[in-house]
Short mmCIF file of C-alpha atoms in Angstrom, two decimals:
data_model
loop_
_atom_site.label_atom_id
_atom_site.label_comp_id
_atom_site.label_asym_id
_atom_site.label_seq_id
_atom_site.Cartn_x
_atom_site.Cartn_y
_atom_site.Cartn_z
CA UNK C 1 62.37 44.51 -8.84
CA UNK C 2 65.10 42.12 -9.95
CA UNK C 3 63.86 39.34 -12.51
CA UNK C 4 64.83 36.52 -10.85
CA UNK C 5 62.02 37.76 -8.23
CA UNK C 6 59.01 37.23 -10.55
CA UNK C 7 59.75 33.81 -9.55
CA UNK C 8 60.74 33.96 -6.12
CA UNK C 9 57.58 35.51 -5.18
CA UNK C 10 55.25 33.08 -7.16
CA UNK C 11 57.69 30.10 -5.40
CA UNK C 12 56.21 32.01 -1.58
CA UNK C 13 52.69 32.63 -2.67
CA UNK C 14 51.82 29.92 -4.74
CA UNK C 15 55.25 26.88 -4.53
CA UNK C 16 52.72 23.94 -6.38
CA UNK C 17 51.65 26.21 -9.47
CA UNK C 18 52.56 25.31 -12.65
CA UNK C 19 55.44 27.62 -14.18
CA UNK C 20 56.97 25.58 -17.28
CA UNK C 21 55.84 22.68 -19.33
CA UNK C 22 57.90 20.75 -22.08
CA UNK C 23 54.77 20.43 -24.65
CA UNK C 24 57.85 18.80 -26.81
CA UNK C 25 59.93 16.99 -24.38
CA UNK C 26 57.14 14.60 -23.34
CA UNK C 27 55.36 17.11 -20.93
CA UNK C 28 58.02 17.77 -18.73
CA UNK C 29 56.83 20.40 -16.09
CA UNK C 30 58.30 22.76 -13.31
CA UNK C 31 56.49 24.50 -10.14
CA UNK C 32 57.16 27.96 -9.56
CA UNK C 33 59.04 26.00 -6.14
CA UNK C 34 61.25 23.80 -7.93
CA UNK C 35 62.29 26.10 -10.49
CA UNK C 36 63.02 28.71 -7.87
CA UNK C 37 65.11 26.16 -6.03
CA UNK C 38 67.05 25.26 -9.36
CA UNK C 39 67.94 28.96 -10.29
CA UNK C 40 68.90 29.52 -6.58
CA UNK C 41 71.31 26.36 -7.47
CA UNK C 42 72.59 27.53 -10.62
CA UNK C 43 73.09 31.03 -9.58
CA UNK C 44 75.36 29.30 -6.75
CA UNK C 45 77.39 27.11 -9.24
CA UNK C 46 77.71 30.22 -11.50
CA UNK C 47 79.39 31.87 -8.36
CA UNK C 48 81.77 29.51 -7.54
CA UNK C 49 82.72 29.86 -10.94
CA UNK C 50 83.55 33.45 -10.38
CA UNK C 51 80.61 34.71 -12.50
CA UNK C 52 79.54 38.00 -10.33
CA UNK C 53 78.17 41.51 -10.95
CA UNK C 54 78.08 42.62 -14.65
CA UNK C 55 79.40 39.63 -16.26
CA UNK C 56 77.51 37.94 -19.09
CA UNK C 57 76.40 34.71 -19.51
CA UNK C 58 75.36 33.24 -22.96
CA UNK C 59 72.74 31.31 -23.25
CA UNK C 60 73.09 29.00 -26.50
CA UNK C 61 70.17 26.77 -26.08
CA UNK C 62 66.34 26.09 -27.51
CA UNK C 63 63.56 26.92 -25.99
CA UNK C 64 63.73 24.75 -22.11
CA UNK C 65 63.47 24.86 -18.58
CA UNK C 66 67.21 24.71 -18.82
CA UNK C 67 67.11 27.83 -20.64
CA UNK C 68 65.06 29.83 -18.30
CA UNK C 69 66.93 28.54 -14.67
CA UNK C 70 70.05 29.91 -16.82
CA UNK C 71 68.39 32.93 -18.01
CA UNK C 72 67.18 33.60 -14.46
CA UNK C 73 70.51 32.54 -12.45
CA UNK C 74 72.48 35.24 -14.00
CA UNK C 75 70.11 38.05 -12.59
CA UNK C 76 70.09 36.20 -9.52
CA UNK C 77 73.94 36.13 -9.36
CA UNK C 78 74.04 39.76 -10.81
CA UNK C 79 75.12 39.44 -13.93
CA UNK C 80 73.44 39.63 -17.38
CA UNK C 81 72.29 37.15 -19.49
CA UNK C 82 73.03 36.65 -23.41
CA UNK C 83 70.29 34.61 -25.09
CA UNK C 84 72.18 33.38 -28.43
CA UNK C 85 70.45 32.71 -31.79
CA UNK C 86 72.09 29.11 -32.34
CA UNK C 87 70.17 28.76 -35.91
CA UNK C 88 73.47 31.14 -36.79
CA UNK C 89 76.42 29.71 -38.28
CA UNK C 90 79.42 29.20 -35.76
CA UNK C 91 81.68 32.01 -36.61
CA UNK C 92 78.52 34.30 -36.14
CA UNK C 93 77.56 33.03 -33.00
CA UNK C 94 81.60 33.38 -31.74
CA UNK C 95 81.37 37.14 -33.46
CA UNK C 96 78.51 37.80 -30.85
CA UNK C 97 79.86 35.96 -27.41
CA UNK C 98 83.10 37.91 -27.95
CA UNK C 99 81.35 41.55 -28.54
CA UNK C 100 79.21 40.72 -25.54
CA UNK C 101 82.52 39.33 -23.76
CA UNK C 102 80.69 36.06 -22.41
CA UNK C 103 82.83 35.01 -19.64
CA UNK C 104 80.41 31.54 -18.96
CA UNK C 105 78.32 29.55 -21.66
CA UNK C 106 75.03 27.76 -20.59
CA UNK C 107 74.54 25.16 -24.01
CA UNK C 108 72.00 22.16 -24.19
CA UNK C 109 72.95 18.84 -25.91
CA UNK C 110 71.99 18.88 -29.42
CA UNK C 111 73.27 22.68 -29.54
CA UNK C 112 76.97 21.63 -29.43
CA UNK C 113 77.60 20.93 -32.35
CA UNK C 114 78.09 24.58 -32.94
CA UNK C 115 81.31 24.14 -31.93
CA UNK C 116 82.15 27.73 -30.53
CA UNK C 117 84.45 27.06 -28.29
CA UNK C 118 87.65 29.46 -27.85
CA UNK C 119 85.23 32.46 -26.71
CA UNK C 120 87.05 35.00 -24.60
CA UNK C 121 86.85 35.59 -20.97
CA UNK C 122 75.86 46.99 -15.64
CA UNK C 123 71.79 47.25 -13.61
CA UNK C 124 71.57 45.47 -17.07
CA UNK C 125 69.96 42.14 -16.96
CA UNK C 126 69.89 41.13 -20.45
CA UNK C 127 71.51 42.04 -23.79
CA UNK C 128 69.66 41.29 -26.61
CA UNK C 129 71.10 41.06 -30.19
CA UNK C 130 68.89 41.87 -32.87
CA UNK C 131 68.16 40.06 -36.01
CA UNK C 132 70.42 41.38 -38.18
CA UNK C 133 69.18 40.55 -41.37
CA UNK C 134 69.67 43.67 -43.07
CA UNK C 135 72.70 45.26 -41.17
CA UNK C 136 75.14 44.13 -38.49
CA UNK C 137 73.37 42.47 -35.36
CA UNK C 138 73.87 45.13 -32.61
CA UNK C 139 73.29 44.22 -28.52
CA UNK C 140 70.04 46.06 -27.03
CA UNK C 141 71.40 46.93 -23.13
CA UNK C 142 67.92 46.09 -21.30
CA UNK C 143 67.61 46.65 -17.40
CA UNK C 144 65.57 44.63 -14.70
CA UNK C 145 63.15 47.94 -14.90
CA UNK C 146 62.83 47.66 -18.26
CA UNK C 147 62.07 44.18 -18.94
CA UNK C 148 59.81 44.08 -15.62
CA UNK C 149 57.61 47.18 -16.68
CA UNK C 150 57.07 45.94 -20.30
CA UNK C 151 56.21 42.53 -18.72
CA UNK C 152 53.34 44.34 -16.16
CA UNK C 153 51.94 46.04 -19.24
CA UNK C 154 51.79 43.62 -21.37
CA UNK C 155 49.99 41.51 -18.27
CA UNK C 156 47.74 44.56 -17.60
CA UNK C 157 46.23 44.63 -21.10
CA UNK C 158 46.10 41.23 -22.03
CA UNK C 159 44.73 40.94 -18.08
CA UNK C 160 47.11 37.72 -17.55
CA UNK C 161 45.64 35.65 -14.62
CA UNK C 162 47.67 32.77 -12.99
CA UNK C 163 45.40 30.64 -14.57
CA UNK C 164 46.25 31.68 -18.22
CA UNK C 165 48.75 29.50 -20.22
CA UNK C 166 50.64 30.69 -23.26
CA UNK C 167 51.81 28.16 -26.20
CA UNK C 168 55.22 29.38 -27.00
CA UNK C 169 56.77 28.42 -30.50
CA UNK C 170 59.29 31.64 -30.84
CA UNK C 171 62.68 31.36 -29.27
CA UNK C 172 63.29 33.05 -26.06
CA UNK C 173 66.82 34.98 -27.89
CA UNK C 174 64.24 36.92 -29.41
CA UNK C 175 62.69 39.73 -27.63
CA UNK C 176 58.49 38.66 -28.66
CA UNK C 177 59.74 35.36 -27.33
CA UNK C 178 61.13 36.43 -24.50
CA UNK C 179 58.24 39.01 -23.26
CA UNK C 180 55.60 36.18 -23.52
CA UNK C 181 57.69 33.99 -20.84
CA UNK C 182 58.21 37.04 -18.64
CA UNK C 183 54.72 38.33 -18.97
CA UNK C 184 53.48 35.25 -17.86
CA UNK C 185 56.04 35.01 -15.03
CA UNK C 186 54.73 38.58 -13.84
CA UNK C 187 51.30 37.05 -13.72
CA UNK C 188 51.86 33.65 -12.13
CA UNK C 189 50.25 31.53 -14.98
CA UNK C 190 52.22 28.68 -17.36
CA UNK C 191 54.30 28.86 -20.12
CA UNK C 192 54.37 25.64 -22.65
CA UNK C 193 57.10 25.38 -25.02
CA UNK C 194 57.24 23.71 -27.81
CA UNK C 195 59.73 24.02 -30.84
CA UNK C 196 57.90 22.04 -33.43
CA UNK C 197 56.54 25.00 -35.60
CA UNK C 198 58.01 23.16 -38.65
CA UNK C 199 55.27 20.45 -37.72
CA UNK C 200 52.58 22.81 -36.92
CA UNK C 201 49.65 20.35 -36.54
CA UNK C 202 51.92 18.91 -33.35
CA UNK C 203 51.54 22.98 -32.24
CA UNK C 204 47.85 22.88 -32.41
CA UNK C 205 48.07 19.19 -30.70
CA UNK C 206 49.96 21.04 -27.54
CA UNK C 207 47.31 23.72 -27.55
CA UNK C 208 44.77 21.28 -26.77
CA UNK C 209 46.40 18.77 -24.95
CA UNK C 210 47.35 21.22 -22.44
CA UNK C 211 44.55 23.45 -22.55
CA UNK C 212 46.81 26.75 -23.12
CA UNK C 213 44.65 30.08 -23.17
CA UNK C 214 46.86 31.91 -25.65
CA UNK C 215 48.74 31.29 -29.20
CA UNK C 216 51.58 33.77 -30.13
CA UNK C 217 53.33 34.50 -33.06
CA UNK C 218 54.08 36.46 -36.55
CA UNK C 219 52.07 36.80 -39.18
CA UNK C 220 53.39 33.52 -41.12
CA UNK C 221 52.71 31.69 -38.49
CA UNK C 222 48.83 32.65 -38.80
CA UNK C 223 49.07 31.98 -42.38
CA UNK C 224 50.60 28.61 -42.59
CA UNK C 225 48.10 27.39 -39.78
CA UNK C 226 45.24 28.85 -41.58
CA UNK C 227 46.57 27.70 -45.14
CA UNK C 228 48.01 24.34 -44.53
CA UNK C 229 46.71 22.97 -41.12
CA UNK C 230 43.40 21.85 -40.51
CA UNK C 231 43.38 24.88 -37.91
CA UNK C 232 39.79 26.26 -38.86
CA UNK C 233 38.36 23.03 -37.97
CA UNK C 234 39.43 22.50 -34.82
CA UNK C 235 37.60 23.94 -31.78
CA UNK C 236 40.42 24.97 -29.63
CA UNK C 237 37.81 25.05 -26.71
CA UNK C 238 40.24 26.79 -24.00
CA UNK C 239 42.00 29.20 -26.22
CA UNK C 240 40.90 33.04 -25.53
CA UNK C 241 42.93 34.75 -27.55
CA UNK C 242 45.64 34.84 -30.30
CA UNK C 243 48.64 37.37 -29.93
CA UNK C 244 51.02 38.76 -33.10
CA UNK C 245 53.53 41.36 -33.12
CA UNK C 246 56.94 41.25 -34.88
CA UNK C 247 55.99 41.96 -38.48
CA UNK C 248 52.80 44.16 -39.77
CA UNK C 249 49.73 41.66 -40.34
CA UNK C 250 48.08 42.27 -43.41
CA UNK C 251 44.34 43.43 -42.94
CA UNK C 252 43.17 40.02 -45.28
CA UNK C 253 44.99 38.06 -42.94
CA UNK C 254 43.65 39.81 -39.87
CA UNK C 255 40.14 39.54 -41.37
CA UNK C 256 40.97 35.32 -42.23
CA UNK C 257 41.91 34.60 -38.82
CA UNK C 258 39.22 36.58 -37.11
CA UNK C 259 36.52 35.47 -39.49
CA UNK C 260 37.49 31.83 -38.59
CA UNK C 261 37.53 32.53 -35.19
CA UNK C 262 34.93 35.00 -34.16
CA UNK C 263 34.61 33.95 -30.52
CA UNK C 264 38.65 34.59 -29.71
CA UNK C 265 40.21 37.70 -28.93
CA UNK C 266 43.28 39.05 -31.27
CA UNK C 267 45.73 41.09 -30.17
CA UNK C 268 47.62 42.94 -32.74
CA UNK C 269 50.74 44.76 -31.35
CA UNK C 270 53.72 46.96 -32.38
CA UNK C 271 57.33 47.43 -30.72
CA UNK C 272 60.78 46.92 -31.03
CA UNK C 273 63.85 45.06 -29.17
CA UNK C 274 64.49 48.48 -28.01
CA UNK C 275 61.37 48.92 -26.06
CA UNK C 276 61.57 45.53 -24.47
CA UNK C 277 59.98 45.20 -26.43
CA UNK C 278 56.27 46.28 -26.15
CA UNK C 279 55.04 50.05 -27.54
CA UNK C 280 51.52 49.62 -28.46
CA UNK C 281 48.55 47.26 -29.18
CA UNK C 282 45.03 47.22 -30.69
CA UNK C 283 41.69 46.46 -28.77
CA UNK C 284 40.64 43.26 -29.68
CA UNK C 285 37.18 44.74 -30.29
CA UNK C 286 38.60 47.40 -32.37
CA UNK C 287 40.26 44.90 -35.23
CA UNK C 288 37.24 44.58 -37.53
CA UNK C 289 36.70 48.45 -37.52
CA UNK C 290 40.30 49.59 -37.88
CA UNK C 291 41.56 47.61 -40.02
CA UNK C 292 45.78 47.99 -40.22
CA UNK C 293 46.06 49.66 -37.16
CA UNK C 294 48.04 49.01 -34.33
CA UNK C 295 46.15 50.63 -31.74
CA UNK C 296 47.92 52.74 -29.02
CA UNK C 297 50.64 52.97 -26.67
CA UNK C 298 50.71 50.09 -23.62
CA UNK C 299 50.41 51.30 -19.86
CA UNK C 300 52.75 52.94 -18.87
CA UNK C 301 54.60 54.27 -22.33
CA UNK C 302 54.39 57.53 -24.47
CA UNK C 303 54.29 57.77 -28.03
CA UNK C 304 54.45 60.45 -30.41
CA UNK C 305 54.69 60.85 -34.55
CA UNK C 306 56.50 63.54 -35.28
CA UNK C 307 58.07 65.47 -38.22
CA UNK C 308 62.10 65.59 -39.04
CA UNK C 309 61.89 69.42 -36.86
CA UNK C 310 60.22 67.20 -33.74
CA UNK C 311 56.91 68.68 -34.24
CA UNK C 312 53.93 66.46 -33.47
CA UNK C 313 51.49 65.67 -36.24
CA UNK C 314 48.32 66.64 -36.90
CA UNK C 315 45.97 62.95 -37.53
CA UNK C 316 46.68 61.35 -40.66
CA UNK C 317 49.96 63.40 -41.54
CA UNK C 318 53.05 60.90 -41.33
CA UNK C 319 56.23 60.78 -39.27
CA UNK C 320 58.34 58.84 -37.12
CA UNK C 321 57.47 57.20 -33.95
CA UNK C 322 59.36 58.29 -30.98
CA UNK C 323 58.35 56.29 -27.44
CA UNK C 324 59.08 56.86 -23.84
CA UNK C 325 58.63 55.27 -21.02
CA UNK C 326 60.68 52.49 -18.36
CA UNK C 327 60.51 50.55 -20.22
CA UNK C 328 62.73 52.52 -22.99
CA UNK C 329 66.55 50.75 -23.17
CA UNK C 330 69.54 51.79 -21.43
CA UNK C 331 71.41 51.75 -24.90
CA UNK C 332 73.44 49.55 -27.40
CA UNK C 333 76.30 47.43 -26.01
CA UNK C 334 79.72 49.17 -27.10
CA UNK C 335 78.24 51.09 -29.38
CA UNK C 336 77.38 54.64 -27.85
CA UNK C 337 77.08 56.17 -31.54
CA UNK C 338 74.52 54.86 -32.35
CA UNK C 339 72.69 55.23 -28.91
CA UNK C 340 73.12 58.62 -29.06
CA UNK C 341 71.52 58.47 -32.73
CA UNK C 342 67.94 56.68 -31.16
CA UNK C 343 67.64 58.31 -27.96
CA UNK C 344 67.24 61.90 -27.77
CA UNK C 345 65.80 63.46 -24.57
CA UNK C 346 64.73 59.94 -23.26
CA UNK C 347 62.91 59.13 -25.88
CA UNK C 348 63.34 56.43 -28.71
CA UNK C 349 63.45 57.16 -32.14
CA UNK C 350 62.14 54.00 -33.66
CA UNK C 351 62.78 54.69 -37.49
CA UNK C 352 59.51 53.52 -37.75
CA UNK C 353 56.89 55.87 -40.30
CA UNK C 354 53.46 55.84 -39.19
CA UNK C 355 49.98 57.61 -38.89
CA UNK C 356 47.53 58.58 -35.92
CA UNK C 357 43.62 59.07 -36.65
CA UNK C 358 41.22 60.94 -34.86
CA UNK C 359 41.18 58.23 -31.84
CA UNK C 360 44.73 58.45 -31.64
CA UNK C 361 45.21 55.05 -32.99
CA UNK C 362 48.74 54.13 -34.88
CA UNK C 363 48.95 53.24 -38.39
CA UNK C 364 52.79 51.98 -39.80
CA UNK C 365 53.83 52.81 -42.84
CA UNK C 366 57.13 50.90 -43.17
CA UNK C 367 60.65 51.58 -42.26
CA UNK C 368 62.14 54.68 -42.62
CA UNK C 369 65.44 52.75 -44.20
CA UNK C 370 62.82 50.72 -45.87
CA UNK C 371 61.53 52.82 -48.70
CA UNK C 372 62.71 51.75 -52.39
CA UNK C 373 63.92 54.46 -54.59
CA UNK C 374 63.24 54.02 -58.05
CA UNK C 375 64.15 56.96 -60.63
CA UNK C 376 64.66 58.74 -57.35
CA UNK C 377 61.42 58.05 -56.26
CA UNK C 378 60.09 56.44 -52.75
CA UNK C 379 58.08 53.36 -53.03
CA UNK C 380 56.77 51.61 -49.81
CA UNK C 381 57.08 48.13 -50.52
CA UNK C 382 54.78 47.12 -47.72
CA UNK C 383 52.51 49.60 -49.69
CA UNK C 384 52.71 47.22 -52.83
CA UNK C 385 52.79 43.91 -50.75
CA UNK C 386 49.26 45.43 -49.23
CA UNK C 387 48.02 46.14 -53.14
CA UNK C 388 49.28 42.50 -54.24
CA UNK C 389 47.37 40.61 -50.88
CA UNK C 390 43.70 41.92 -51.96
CA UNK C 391 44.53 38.94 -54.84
CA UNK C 392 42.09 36.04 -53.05
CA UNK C 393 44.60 33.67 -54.13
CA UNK C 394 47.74 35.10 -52.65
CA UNK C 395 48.59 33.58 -49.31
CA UNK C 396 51.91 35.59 -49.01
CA UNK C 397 54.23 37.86 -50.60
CA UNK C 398 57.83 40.47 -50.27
CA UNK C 399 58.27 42.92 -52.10
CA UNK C 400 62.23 44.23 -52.67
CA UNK C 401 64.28 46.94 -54.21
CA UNK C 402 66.98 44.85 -56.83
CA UNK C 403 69.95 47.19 -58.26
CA UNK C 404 69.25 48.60 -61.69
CA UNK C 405 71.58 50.34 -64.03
CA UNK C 406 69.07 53.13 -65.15
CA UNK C 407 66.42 53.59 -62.41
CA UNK C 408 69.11 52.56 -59.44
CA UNK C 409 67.09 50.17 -58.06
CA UNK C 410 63.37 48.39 -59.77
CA UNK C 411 60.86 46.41 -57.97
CA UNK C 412 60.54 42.86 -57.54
CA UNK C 413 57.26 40.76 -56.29
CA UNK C 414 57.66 36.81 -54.55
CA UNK C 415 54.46 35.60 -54.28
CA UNK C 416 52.98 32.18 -52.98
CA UNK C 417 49.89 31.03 -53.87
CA UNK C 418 47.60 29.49 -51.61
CA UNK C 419 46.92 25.59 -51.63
CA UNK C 420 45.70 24.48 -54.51
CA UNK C 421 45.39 28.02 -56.58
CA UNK C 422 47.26 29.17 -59.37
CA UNK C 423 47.83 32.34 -60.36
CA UNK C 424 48.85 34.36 -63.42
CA UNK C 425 51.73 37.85 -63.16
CA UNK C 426 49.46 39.69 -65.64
CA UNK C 427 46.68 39.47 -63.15
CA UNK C 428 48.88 41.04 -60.30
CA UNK C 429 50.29 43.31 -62.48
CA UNK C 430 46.94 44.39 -63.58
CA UNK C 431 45.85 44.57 -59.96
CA UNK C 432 49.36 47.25 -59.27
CA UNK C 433 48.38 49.28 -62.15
CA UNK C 434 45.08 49.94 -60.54
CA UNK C 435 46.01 50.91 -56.99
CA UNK C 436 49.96 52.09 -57.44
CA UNK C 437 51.53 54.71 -59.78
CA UNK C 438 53.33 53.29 -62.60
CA UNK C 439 56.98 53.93 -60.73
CA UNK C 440 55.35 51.46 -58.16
CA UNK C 441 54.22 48.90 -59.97
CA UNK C 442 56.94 45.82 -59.87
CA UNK C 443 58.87 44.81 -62.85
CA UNK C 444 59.76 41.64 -61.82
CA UNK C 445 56.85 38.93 -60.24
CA UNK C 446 58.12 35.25 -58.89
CA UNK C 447 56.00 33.02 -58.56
CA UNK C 448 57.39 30.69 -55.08
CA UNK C 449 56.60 28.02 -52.93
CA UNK C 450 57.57 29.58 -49.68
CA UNK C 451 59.40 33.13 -48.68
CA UNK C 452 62.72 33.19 -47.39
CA UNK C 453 62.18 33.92 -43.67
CA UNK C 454 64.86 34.02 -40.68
CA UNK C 455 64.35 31.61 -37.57
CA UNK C 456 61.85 34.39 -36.28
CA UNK C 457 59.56 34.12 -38.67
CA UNK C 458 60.60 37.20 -40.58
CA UNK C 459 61.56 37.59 -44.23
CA UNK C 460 64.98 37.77 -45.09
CA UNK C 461 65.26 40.67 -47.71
CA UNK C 462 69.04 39.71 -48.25
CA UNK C 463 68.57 36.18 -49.41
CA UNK C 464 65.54 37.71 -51.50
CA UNK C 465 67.44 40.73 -53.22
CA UNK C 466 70.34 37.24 -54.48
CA UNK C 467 67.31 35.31 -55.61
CA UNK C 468 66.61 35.17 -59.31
#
């Protein structure tokens, strides 16, 4: 199936429903119909343009409906679409549209500004650039098979209905974004958008002024909600369940959100661009008894741990995760090295270290690029971020590696209190001592108001490692 069918065939079967509202555009909505008819017309401009088979189109735009009849007019003219991260500085953004080689450039007013003009003139239907914030941003080649299977998963264990409604606050260049608006397109239900995460009472506003079913997003979203919103008091009466992938959720955090909402289902997930990007998830029921665990793999999708020979682990031992399945990527755009580096045998080498138990269920580790070496030896900082979060007053921390002349490279603690709290470095030193050998324990604790994070939500080691 092509993408741009998920809404032609809603548009036959069902041309009133609901299939976009603007939560922060005044409540600006689409049908399944008129946004069919709209991608049908922007498909046609796009032709007479000479946009046809395999060219790209870059998408440089916030979350919109203007963003998805773009997104879904270049499948529907054949060509692939670019979503661009336009919280990147210009010559970044013109460093990605001409390594894609972006022939067209969909842009929204307010975006402009940008100024990237100058750019220069597959079965793929979307490349997706990843973050980049700790090495060069490379393009993830994903198919209409890919993208399409992921989506049916994710609808088949989430069991998306066409009356479910999902409150979108991450950008659709990024993958988690992305899969919640095509999930819901494979299902028939609604997605409202709304960008205002750096208000995020107005988020929780949209939730119940539209009556969405679901709330998505990374694990700093959950904590500023439940640390400076009033979000434990409100009732949220139509939400079913919450959704977070992207980053590893700290158990305490898990434990916060579920303990405030009880009656709500949470679904903690794992994956990667490269899997379009869904690998596995966790059964709602199975959060309070499996605390850090990420469940197992989706419909449809293999995974493995396995040792640096290939060998599968026994439970509990540690290795990489290695996936297959359709929805698996066809590669990375120009650069076939490192394709052939991730996929071996049709199956993706994630990088990622992790765990089964006895049920099979996954347990991550951390990055297998990720590890700090100190005296030469391997310290997991997610390891010592999990040791500092038992601290009841710690709402957040990251933990880096910072150059050192003697050990090579010592450990270094940001940590934000939670509202109102204060907090002493001799306590969470104390607390390291007790949990992490003394090569572990960090050297260095800041004490901050926020953590560095990209425009996804994620923490930006880089700017970290250059703070002092």
């Amino acid at each position: 199936m092509f993408l741009h069918n998920l809404i032609f065939s809603h548009a036959r079967a069902r041309p009133s429903a609901v299939a976009i509202i603007e939560a922060d555009r005044g409540g600006n909505r689409v049908t399944y119909a008129e946004l069919a008819g709209r991608v049908k017309d922007m498909a046609r401009e796009l032709s007479d343009r000479g946009f046809g088979k395999g060219d790209r189109l870059g998408i440089l735009s916030k979350n919109s409906i203007g963003f998805v009849e773009a997104f879904f007019a270049a499948s529907c003219a054949g060509g692939i679409a670019v979503p661009l991260n336009y919280t990147l500085p210009a010559l970044e953004i013109i460093g990605i549209t001409r390594h894609a080689g972006i022939s067209i450039l969909y842009t929204e007013k307010g975006i402009e500004e940008k100024n990237v003009s100058g750019i220069g003139k597959t079965g793929i239907a979307a490349i997706i650039y990843t973050s980049g914030t700790t090495a060069k941003p490379m393009g993830v080649m994903l198919s209409h098979k890919n993208l399409v299977s992921n989506a049916g998963s994710i609808a088949a264990y989430t069991h998306l209905k066409p009356a479910d409604s999902m409150l979108c606050t991450l950008p659709f260049y990024y993958i988690y974004g992305l899969s919640l608006l095509l999930s819901h397109f494979f299902a028939g239900g609604t997605i409202v958008l709304d960008n205002r995460f750096m208000y995020p009472a107005r988020v929780l506003d949209s939730i119940e002024r539209f009556k969405t079913t679901g709330f998505a997003g990374v694990s700093s979203h959950y904590s500023i909600l439940l640390d400076r919103t009033d979000f434990k008091k409100r009732r949220l009466a139509s939400l079913m369940y919450f959704m977070q992938a992207g980053d590893k959720m700290p158990p305490a955090l898990a434990r916060e959100l579920r303990n405030a909402f009880p009656r709500k289902k949470i679904y903690l997930m794992y994956g990667q661009t490269e899997a379009s990007p869904r690998l596995s998830y966790l059964d709602p029921c199975l959060v309070k008894t499996k605390p850090g665990s990420v469940g197992k793999a989706v419909p449809g999708v293999r995974i493995k741990v396995v040792d640096e020979s290939g060998r599968e682990c026994a439970a509990g031992e540690e290795g990489e995760i290695i996936a297959h399945g359709n929805n698996i990527m066809s590669g990375y755009w120009k650069n076939r090295r490192q394709t052939k580096k991730v996929l071996r045998n049709g199956w993706l080498h994630t990088g990622d270290i992790a765990y089964k138990d006895r049920d099979g269920d996954l347990f991550l580790i951390g990055r297998k690029k990720g590890f700090i070496k100190v005296g030469g030896r391997k310290v997991n900082p997610d390891k010592v971020a999990g040791v500092i979060l038992a601290h009841p007053d710690i709402l957040e921390t990251a933990v880096v590696g910072v150059p050192d002349r003697l050990t090579g490279s010592r450990i270094r603690a940001f940590v934000v209190p939670r509202k109102g709290r204060k907090i002493k470095k001799s306590d969470i030193i104390r607390l390291c001592k007790i949990d992490l050998p003394t090569y572990g324990v960090p050297s260095d604790i800041a004490i901050v108001t926020s953590i560095p994070r990209n425009a996804l939500g994620k923490i930006d080691r880089e700017r970290l490692v250059g703070l002092r």
